[in-house]
XYZ file of C-alpha atoms in Angstrom:
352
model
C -8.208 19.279 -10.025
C -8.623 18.342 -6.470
C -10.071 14.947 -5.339
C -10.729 12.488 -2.798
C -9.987 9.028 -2.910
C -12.931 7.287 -2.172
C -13.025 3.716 -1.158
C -12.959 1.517 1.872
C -11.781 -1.776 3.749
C -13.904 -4.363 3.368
C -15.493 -5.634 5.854
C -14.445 -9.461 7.442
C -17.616 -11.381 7.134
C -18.937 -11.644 10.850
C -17.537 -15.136 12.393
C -19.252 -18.510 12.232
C -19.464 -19.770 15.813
C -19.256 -23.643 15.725
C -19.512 -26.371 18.330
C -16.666 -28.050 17.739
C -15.435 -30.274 21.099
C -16.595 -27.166 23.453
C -14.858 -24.788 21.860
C -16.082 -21.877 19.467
C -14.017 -21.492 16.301
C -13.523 -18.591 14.260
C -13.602 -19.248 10.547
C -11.640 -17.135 7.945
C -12.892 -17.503 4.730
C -9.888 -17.518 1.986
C -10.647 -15.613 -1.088
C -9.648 -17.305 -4.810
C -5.858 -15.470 -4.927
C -5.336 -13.825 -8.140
C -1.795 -14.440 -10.049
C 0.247 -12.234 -8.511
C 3.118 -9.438 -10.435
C 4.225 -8.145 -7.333
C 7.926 -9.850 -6.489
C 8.050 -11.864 -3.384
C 11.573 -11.122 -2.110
C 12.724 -12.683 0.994
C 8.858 -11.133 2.342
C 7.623 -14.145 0.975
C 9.808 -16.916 3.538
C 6.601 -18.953 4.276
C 5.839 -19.437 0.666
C 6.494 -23.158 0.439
C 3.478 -23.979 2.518
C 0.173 -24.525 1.038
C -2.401 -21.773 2.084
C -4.832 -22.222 -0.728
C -6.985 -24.659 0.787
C -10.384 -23.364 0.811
C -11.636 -21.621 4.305
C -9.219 -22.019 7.337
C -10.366 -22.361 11.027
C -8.174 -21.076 13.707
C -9.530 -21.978 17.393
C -10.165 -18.403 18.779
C -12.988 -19.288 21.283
C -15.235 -15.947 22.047
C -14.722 -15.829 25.232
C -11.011 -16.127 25.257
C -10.422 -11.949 25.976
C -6.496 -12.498 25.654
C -3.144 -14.474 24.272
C -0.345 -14.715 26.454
C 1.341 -17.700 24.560
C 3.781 -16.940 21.418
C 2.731 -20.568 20.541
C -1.120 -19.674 19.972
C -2.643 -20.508 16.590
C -4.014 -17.006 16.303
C -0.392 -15.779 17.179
C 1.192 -18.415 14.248
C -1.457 -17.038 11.850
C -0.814 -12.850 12.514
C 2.442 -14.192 12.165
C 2.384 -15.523 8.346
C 0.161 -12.410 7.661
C 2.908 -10.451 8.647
C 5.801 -12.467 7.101
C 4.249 -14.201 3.585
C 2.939 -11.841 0.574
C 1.075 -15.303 -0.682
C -0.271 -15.965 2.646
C -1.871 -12.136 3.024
C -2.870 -12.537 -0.815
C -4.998 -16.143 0.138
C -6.405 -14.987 3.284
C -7.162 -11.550 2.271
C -6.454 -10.035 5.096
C -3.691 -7.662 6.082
C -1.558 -7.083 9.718
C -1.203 -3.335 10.462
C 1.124 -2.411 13.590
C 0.988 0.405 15.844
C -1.662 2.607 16.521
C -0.598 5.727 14.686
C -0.990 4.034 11.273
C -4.804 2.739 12.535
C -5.584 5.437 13.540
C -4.935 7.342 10.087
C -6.285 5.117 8.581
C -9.680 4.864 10.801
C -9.648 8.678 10.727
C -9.428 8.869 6.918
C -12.266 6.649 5.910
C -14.731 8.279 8.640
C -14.076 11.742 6.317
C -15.793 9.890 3.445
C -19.308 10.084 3.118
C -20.861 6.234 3.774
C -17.621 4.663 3.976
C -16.641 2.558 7.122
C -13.501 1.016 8.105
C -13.868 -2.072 9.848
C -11.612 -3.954 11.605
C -11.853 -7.301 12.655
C -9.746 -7.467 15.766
C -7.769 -5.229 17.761
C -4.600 -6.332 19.680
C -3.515 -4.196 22.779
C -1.140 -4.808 25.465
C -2.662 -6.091 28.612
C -4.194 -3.871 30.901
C -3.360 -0.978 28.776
C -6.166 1.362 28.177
C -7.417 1.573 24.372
C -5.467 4.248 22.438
C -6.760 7.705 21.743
C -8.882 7.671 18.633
C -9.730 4.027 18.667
C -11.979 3.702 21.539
C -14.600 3.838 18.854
C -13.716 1.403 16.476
C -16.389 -1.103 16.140
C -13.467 -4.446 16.946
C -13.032 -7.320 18.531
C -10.413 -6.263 21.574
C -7.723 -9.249 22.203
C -5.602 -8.205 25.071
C -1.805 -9.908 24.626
C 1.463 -10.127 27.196
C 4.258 -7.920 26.059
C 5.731 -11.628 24.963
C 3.414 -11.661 22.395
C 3.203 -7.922 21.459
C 6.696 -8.425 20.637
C 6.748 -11.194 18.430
C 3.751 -9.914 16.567
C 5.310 -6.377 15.895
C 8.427 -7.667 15.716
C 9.878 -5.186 17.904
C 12.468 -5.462 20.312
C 10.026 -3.381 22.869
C 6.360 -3.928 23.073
C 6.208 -0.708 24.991
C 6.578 2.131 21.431
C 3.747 -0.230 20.438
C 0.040 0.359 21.287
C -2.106 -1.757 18.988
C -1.933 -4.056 16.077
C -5.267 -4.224 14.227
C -5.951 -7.554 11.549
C -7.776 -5.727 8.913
C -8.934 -6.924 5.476
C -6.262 -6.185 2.248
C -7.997 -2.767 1.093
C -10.323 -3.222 -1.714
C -8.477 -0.228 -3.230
C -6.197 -2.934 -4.333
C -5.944 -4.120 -7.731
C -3.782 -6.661 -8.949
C -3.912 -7.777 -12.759
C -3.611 -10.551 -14.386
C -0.980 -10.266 -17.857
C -4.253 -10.933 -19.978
C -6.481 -9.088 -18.701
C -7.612 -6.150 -20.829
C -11.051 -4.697 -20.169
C -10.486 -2.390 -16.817
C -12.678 0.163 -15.629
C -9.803 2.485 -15.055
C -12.384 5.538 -13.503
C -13.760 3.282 -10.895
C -10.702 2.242 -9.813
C -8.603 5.585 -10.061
C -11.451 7.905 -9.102
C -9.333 11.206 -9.766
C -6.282 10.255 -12.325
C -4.913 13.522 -12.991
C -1.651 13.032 -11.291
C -0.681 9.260 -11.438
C 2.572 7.621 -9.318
C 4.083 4.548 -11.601
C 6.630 2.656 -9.432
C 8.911 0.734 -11.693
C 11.037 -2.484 -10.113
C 11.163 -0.280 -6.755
C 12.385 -3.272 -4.185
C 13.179 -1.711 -1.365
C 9.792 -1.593 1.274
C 11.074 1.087 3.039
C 11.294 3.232 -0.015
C 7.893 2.316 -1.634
C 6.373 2.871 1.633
C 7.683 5.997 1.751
C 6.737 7.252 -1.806
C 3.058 6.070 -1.213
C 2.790 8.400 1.489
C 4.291 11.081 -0.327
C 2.026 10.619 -2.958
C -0.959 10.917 -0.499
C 0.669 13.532 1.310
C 0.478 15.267 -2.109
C -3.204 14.466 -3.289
C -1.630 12.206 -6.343
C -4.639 9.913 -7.592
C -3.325 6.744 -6.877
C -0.095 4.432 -7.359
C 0.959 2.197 -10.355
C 3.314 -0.807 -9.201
C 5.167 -1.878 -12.720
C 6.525 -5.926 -12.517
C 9.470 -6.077 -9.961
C 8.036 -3.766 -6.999
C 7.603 -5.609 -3.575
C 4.699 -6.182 -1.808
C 2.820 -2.601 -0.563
C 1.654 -4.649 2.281
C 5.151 -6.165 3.357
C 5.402 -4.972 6.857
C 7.941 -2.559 6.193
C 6.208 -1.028 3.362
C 3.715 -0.461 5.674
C 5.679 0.462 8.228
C 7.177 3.577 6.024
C 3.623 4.140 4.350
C 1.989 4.890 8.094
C -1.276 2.961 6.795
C -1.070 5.148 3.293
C -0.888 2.114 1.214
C -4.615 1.225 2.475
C -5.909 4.240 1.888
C -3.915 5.413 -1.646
C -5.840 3.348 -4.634
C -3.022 1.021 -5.771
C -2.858 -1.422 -9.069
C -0.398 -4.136 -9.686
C 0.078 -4.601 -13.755
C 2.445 -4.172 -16.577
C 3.071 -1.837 -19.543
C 0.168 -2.642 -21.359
C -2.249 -1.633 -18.717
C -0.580 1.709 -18.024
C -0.445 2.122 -21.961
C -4.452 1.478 -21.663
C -4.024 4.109 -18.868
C -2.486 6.312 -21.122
C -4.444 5.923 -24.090
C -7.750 6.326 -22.015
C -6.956 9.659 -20.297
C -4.265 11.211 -22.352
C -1.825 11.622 -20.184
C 1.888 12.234 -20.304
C 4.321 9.796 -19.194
C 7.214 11.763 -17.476
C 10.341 9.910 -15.584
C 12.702 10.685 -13.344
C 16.290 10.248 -14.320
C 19.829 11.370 -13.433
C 21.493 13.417 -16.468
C 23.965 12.107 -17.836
C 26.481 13.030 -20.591
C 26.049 9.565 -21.860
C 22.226 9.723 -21.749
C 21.062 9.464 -25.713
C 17.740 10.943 -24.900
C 17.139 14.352 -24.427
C 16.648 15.069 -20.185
C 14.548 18.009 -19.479
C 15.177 19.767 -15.670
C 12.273 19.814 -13.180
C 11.766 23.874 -13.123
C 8.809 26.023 -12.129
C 8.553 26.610 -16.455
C 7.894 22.948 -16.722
C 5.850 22.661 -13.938
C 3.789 25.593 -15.250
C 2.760 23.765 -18.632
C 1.575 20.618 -16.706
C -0.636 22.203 -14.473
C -3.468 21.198 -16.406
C -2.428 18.071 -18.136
C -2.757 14.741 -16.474
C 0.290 12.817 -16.491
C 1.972 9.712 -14.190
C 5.242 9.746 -13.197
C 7.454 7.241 -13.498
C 10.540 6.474 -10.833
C 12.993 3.541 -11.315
C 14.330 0.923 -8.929
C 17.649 2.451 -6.110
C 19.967 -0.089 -8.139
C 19.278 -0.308 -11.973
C 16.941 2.995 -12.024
C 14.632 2.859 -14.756
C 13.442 0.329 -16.882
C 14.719 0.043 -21.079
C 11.044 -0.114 -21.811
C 10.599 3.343 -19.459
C 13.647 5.217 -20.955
C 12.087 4.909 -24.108
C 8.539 5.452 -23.634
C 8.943 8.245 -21.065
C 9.773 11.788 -21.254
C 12.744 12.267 -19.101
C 13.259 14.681 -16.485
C 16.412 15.498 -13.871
C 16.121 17.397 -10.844
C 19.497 20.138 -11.232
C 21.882 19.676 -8.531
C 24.658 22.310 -7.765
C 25.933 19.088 -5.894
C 28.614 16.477 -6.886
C 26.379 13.999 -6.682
C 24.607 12.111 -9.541
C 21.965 11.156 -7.990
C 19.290 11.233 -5.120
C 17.881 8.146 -2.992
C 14.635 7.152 -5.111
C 12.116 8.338 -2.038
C 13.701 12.075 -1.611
C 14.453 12.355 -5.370
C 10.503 11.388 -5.330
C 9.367 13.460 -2.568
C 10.374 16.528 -4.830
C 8.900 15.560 -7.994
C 5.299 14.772 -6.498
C 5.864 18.192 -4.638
C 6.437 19.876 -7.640
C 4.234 18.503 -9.587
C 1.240 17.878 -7.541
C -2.450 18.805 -8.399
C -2.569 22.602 -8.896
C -5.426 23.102 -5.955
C -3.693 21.363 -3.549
C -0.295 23.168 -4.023
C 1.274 25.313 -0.616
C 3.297 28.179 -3.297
């Protein structure tokens, strides 16, 4: 089964212009955050502050065409976007740097029939022509000083970095409240014959990295058990290349991916080391095994770089090791990933 995964970026509502002492003000409005599963880590530094206040005004007058100050209010808020999971959850909105991971992702929803990415501003270097492949995008240009490029993309050279786009958080994202039971699974998984289920994976870099593999691989979407940091942390998107806004992506617990489970009758497979001390039988990844899968939907599960998996995923899941003529017990979560979505990916999108 071969799919696409079809959704898009919301749009940000057009601005309110407002007289307000001669200057025009841009008005954000803050969507009702939902309770979050995702852990906050140190991503979430900015927490303490209250963001939940209704709609918040920062004073971008229209005619201002660019920020050279670090001290700007625009600058502060980009800032917390980029820092604070909470403050990205409230405001709904999302800070994407460098222009290859726009670009992907601009490229990606123009392939889908009536979809449209739209970003609300675009931030480019001053004087600096607008990168190939985004001289199109329908965006507010902001031109910035390298001072302010730098803080932003918290780089220690504005000059590897050719745009930062503020973009709405993807309305491919889910995240579910513990109670919440009635989900209409198909709409938000369009194709769910190959499911990713990241379980207590911490490390950005890492998830960022698996989300892309999984889209690399034409995998269905990504499940994010309790204990996984934030898919929009910088670095996560940093690794992901803009993946993580176009993969579908829930937030939940074991109950929902049970519900999953039950809905579509799929298998549950995990990867894990083998061990001599493992009580549980531990299949090896082989072409055999891969073979018997082709046509049965199934999520894999991968476990967190320290702990790896869960108790509750060692005994629900049907374990698999990838043989190693190595001393080595295991593989880094990401490459040890990389080769299980390979392997097992969707049989008409497979290269052998």
């Amino acid at each position: 089964m071969q799919c696409r995964n079809a959704f898009w970026l919301s749009a940000i509502d057009p601005p309110r212009n407002e007289l307000s002492n001669s200057k025009l003000n841009l008005t954000l409005a803050v969507p009702k955050p939902r309770r979050q599963s995702i852990e906050s880590t140190s991503d979430n530094k900015d927490d303490g502050d209250d963001y939940n206040t209704g709609a918040v005004t920062l004073p971008l007058p229209s005619h201002v065409k660019s920020i050279t100050s670090t001290s700007n209010p625009f600058v502060k808020h980009c800032l917390k976007l980029r820092h604070s999971s909470s403050y990205r959850r409230s405001h709904g909105s999302v800070l994407v740097v460098g222009a290859t991971p726009i670009r992907e992702m601009y490229q990606f929803q123009k392939s889908l029939q009536e979809r449209h990415i739209v970003t609300d501003c675009l931030l480019l270097l001053d004087k600096d022509e607008v990168p190939k492949g985004l001289d199109d995008i329908s965006a507010r240009i902001v031109r910035v000083s390298s001072l302010v490029m730098k803080k932003l993309s918290g780089m220690q050279s504005s000059e590897s970095i050719e745009a930062i786009a503020l973009m709405k958080l993807p309305t491919s994202f889910c995240n579910f409240e513990d109670n919440q039971k009635e989900v209409d699974w198909r709409r938000i998984f369009p194709c769910v014959h190959r499911i990713l289920v990241l379980d207590g994976i911490q490390d950005p870099g890492n998830l960022g990295t698996l989300i892309r593999s999984a889209m690399a691989f034409n995998w269905g979407g990504a499940f994010l058990l309790p204990g996984c940091c934030d898919p929009f942390n910088e670095k996560a998107l940093r690794a992901s290349r803009g993946a993580s806004c176009q993969l579908p992506i829930v937030s939940g617990n074991w109950d929902h991916l049970e519900s999953i489970r039950n809905k579509f009758q799929m298998k549950i497979l995990a990867g894990h080391p083998n061990s001599k001390d493992e009580l549980k039988q531990v299949s090896w990844l082989s072409q055999k095994l891969v073979d018997s899968l082709v046509d049965e939907p199934l999520c894999l599960v991968l476990g967190s770089e320290g702990s790896g998996l869960s108790e509750t995923s060692r005994e629900v899941c049907e374990l698999v090791s990838i043989p190693m003529s190595g001393q080595f017990e295991s593989l880094n979560v990401s490459v040890a990933g990389g080769i299980f979505l390979y392997m097992l990916q969707p049989r008409n999108h497979r290269f052998v």
